[in-house]
mmCIF file of C-alpha atoms and ligand atoms in Angstrom:
data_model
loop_
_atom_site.group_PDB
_atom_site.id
_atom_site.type_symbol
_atom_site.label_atom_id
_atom_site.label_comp_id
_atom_site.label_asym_id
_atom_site.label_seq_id
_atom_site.Cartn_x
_atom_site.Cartn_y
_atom_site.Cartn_z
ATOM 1 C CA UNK A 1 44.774 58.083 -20.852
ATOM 2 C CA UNK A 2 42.629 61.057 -21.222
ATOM 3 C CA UNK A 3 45.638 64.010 -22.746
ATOM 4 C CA UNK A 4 47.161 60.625 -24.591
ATOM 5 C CA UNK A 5 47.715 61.675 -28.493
ATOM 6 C CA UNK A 6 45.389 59.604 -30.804
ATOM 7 C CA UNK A 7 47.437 58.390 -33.408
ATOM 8 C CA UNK A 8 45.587 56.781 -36.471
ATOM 9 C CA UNK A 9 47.135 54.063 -39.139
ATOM 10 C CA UNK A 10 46.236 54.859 -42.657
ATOM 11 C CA UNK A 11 47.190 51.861 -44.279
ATOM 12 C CA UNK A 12 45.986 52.729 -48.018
ATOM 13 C CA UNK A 13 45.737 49.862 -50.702
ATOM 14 C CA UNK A 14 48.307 47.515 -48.739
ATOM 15 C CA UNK A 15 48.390 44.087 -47.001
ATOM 16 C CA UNK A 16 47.056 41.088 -48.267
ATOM 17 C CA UNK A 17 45.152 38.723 -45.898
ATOM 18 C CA UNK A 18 47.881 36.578 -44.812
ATOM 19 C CA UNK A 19 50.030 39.883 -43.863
ATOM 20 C CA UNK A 20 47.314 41.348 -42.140
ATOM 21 C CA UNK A 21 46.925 38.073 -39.808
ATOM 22 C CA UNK A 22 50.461 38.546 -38.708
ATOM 23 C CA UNK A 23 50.311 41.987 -38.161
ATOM 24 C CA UNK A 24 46.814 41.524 -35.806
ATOM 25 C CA UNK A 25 48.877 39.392 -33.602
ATOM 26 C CA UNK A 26 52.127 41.606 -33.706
ATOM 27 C CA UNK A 27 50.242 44.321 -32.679
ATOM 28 C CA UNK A 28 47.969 43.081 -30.172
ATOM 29 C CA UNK A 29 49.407 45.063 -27.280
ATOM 30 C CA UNK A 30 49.197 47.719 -29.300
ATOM 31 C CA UNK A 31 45.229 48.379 -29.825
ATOM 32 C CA UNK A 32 45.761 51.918 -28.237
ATOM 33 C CA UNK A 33 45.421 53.354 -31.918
ATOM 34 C CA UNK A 34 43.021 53.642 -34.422
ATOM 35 C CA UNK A 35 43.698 51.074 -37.910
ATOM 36 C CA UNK A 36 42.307 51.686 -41.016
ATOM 37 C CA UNK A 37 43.258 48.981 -43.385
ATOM 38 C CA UNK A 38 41.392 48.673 -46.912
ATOM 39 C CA UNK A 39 37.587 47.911 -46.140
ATOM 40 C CA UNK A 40 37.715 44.489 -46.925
ATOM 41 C CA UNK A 41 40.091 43.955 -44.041
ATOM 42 C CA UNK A 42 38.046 45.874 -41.300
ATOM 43 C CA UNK A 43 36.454 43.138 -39.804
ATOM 44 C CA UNK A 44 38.956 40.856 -38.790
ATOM 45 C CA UNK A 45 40.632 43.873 -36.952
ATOM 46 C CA UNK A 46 37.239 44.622 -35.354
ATOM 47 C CA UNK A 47 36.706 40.960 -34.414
ATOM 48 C CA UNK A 48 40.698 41.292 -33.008
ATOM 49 C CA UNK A 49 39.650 43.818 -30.273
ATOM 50 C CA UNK A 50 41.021 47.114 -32.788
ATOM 51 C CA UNK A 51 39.325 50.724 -32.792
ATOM 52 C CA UNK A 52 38.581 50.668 -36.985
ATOM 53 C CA UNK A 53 38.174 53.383 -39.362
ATOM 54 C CA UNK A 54 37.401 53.328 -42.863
ATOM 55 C CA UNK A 55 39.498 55.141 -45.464
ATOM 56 C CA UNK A 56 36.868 56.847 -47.183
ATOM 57 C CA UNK A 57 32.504 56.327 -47.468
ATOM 58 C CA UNK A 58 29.682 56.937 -49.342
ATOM 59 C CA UNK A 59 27.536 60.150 -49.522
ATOM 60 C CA UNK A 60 24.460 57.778 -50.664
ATOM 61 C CA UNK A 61 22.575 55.466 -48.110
ATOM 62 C CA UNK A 62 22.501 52.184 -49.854
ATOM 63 C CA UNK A 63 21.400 51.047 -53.608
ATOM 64 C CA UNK A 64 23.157 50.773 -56.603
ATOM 65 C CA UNK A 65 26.174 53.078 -56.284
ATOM 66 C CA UNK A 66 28.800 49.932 -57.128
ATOM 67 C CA UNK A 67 32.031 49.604 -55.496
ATOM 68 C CA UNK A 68 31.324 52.271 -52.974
ATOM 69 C CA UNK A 69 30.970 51.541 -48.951
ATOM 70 C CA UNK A 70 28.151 52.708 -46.577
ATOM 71 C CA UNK A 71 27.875 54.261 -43.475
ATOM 72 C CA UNK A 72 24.984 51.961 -42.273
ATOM 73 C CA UNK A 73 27.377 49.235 -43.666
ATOM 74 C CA UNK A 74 30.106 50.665 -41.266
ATOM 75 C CA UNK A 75 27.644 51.155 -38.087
ATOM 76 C CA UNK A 76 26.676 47.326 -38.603
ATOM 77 C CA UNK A 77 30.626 46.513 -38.245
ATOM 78 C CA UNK A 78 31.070 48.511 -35.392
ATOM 79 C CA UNK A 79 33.528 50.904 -37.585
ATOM 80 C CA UNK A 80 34.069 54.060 -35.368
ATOM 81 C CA UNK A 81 35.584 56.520 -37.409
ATOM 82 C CA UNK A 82 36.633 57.303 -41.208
ATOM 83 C CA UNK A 83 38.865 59.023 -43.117
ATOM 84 C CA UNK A 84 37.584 62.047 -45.382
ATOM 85 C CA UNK A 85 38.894 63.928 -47.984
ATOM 86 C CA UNK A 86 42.676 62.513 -47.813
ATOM 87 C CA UNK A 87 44.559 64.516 -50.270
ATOM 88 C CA UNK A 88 45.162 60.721 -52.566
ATOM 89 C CA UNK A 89 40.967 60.676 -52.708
ATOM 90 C CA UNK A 90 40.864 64.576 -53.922
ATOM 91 C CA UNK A 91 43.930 64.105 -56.729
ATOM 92 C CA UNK A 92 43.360 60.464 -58.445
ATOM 93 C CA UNK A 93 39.764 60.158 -57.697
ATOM 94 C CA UNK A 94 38.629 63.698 -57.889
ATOM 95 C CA UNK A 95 37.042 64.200 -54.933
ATOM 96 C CA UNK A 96 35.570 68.117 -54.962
ATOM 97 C CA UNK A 97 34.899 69.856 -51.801
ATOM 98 C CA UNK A 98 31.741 69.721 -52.398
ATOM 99 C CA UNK A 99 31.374 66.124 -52.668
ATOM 100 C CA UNK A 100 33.378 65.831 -49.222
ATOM 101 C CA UNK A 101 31.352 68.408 -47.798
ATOM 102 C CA UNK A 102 27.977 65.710 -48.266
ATOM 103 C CA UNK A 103 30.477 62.629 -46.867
ATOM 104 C CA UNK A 104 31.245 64.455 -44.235
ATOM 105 C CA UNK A 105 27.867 65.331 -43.359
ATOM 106 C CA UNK A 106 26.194 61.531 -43.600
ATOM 107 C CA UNK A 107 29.662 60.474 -41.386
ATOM 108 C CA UNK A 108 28.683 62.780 -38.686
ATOM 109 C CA UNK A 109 24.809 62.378 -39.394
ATOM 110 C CA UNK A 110 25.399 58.477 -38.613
ATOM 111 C CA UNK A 111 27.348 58.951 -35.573
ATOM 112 C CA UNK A 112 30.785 58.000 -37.270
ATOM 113 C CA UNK A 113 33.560 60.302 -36.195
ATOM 114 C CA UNK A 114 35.226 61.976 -39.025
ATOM 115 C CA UNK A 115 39.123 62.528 -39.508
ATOM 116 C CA UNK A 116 38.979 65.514 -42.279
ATOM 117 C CA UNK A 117 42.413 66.110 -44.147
ATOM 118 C CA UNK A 118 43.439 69.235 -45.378
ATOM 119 C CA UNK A 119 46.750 70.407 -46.458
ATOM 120 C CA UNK A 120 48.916 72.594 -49.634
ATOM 121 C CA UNK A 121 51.232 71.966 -51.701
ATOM 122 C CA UNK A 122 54.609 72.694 -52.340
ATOM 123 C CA UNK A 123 53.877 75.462 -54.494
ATOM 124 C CA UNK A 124 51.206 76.733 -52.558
ATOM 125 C CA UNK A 125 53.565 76.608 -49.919
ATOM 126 C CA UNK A 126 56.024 78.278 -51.690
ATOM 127 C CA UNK A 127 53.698 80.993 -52.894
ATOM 128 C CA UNK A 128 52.647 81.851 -49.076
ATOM 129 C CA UNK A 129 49.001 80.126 -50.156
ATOM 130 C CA UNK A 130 49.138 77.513 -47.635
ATOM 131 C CA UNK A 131 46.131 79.484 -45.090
ATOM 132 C CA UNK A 132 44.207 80.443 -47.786
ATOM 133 C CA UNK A 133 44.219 76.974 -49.422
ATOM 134 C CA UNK A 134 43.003 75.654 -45.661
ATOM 135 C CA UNK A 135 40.626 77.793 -44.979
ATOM 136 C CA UNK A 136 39.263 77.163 -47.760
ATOM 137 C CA UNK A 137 38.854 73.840 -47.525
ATOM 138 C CA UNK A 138 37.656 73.924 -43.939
ATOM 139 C CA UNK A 139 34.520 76.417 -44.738
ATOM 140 C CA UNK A 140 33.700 74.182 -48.146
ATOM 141 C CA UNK A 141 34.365 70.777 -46.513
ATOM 142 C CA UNK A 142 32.554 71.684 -43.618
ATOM 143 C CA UNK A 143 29.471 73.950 -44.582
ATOM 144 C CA UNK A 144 26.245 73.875 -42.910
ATOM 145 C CA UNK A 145 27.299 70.591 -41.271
ATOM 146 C CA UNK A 146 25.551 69.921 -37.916
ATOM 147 C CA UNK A 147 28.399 69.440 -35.733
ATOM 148 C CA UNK A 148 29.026 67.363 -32.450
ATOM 149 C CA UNK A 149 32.829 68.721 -32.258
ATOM 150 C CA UNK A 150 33.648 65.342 -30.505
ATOM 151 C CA UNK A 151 33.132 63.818 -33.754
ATOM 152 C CA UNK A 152 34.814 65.862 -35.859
ATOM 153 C CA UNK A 153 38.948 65.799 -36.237
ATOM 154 C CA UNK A 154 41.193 67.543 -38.381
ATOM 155 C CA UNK A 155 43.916 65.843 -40.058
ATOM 156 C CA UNK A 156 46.537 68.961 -41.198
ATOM 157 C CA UNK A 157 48.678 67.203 -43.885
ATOM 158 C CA UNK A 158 50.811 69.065 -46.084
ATOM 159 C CA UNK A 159 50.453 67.198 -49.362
ATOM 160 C CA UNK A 160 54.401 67.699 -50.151
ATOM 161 C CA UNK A 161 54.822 65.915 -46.999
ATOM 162 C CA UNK A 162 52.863 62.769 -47.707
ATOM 163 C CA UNK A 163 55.239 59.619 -48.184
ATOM 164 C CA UNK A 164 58.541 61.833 -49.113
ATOM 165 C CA UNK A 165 60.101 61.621 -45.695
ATOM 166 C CA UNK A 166 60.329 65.460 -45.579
ATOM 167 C CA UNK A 167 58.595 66.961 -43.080
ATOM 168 C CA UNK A 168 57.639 70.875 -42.105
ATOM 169 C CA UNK A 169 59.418 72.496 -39.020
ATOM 170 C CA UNK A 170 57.969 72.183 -35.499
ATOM 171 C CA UNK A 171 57.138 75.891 -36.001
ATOM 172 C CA UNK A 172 55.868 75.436 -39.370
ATOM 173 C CA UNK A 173 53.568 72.793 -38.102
ATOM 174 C CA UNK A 174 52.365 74.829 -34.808
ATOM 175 C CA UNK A 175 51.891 77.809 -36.876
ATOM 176 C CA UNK A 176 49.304 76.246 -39.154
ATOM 177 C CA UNK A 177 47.620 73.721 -36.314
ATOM 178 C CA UNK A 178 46.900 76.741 -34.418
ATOM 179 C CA UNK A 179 45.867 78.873 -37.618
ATOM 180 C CA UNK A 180 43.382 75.313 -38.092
ATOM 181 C CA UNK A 181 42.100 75.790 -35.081
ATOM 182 C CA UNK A 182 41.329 79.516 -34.780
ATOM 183 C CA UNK A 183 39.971 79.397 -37.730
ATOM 184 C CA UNK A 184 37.244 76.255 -36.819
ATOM 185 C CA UNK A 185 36.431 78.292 -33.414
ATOM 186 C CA UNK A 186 35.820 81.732 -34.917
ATOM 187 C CA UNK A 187 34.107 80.419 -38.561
ATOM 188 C CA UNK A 188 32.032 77.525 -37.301
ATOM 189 C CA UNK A 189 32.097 77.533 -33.383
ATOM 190 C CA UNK A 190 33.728 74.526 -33.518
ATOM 191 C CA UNK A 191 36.959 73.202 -30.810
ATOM 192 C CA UNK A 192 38.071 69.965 -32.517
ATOM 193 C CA UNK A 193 41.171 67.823 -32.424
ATOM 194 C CA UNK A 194 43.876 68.572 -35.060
ATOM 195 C CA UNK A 195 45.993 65.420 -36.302
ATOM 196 C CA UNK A 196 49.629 66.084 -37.968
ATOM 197 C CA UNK A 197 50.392 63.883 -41.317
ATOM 198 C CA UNK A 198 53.110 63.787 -43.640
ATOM 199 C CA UNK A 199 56.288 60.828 -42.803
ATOM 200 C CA UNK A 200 55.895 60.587 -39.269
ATOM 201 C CA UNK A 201 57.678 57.779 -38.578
ATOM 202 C CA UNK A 202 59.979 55.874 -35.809
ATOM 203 C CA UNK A 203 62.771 58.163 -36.097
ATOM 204 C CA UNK A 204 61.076 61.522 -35.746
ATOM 205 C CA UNK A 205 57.860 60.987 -33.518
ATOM 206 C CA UNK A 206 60.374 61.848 -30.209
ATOM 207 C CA UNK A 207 60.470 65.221 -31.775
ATOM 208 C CA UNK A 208 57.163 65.523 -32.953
ATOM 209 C CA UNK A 209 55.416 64.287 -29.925
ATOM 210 C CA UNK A 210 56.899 67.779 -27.932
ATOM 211 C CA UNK A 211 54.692 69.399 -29.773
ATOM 212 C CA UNK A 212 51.832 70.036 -27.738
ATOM 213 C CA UNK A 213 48.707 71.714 -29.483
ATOM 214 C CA UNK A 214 48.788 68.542 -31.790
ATOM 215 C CA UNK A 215 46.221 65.909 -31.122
ATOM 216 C CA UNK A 216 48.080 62.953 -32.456
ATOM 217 C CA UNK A 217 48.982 61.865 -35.844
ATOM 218 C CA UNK A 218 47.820 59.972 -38.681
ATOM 219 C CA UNK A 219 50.535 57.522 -39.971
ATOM 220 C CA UNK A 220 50.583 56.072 -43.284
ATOM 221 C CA UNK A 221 53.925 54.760 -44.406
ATOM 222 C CA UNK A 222 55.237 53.925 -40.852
ATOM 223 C CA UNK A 223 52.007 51.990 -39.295
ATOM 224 C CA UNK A 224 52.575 48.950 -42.072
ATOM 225 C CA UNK A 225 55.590 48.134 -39.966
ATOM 226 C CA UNK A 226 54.340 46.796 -36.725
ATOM 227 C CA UNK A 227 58.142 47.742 -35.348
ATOM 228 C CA UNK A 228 57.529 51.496 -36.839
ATOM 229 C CA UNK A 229 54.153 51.892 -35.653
ATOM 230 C CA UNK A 230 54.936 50.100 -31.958
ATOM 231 C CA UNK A 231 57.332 53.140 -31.492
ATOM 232 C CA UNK A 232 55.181 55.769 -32.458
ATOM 233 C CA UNK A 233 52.446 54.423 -30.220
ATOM 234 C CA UNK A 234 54.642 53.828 -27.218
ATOM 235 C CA UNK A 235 55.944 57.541 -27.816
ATOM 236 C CA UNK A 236 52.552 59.240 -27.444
ATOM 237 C CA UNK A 237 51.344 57.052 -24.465
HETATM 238 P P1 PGA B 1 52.754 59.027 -44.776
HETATM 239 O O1 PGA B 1 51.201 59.170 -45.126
HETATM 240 O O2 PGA B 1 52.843 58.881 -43.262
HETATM 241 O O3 PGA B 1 53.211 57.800 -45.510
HETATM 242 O O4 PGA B 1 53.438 60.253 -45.241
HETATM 243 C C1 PGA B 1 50.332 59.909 -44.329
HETATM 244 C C2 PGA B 1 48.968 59.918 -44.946
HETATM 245 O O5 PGA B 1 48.878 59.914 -46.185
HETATM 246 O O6 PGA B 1 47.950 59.943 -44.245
#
């Protein structure tokens, strides 16, 4: 169990209440994962016996900050980990490095364990920008944070790979999970898990899975299908 891949459902805005009570029994041989459904939906996979994450938290303790989602909130629902910084929180809700620099911090600060997404775009692809857009974000999202590396994961997920079913070559993909990792060791001092994102999915985790300096893989698309996901789990056991 200990070299097994972690592999992580993002399940964004989907599933109403009656599709996530099917889907807790469909996958209940299948807790070897981490879920994170939309908050309101956390606790009956917690109460199922499922390793939770949120998709996103506060910076702010508790008080009047309406709508948003605490991590004392999360501690008292026995939510392990969360999602920071996903590339749909930067674009349609403006999320600035800065501002996922100070989640990041309270997430680690309250012993949550923090899946950090970075990734380009196609046209910073394109333009050969892809490390400098990374590194980047790794020294802003991650400055002056007080790090137990066992709580801290990368997520590396190109943005032009998110939901379109294309996905970068094996070597594409090692070259910039190693550059991720170089980069955390010599920067920050830090050895941390790197995830891959971007359409994994039933058909090409066999492929995906040889690749060994990845650390799993955070799923969105694919992990709303309890067939899908039950592949890609069963892959990286
Ligand atoms: P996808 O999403 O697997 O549907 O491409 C991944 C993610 O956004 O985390």
């Amino acid at each position: 169990m200990e070299n097994k891949k972690l592999v992580v459902g993002n399940m964004k805005m989907n599933l109403t209440l009656y599709e996530v009570e099917n889907y807790v029994t469909e996958m209940k041989d299948y807790k070897d994962c981490v879920i994170c459904p939309s908050s309101v939906f956390c606790s009956i996979f917690e109460q199922n016996g499922y390793i939770v994450g949120l998709q996103n938290i506060s910076e702010y303790d508790n008080g009047a900050y309406t709508g948003e989602v605490s991590t004392a909130q999360a501690n008292s629902l026995n939510i392990k980990y969360v999602i920071i910084g996903h590339s749909e929180r930067r674009e349609y809700f403006k999320e600035s490095d800065e501002a996922i620099n100070k989640k990041v911090k309270k997430a680690l600060k309250d012993n949550l364990k923090v899946i950090l997404c970075v990734g380009e775009t196609l046209t910073e692809r394109e333009e050969d920008r892809t490390k400098d857009k990374i590194k980047r974000q790794l020294l802003e999202d991650l400055k002056n944070i007080d790090v137990n590396s066992q709580n801290l994961i990368i997520a590396y997920e190109p943005i032009w790979a998110i939901g379109t079913g294309k996905i970068p070559s094996n070597d594409q993909i090692i070259d910039v999970v190693s550059f991720i990792k170089t980069t955390l060791k010599q920067e920050l001092n830090i050895d941390s898990k790197v995830l891959y994102g971007g359409s994994t999915n039933e058909n090409n985790i066999d492929d995906l899975n040889t690749i060994d300096i990845i650390d799993g893989f955070l799923v969105g698309g694919a992990c709303l299908s309890p067939a899908k996901f039950k592949k890609i789990i069963e892959t990286t056991r």
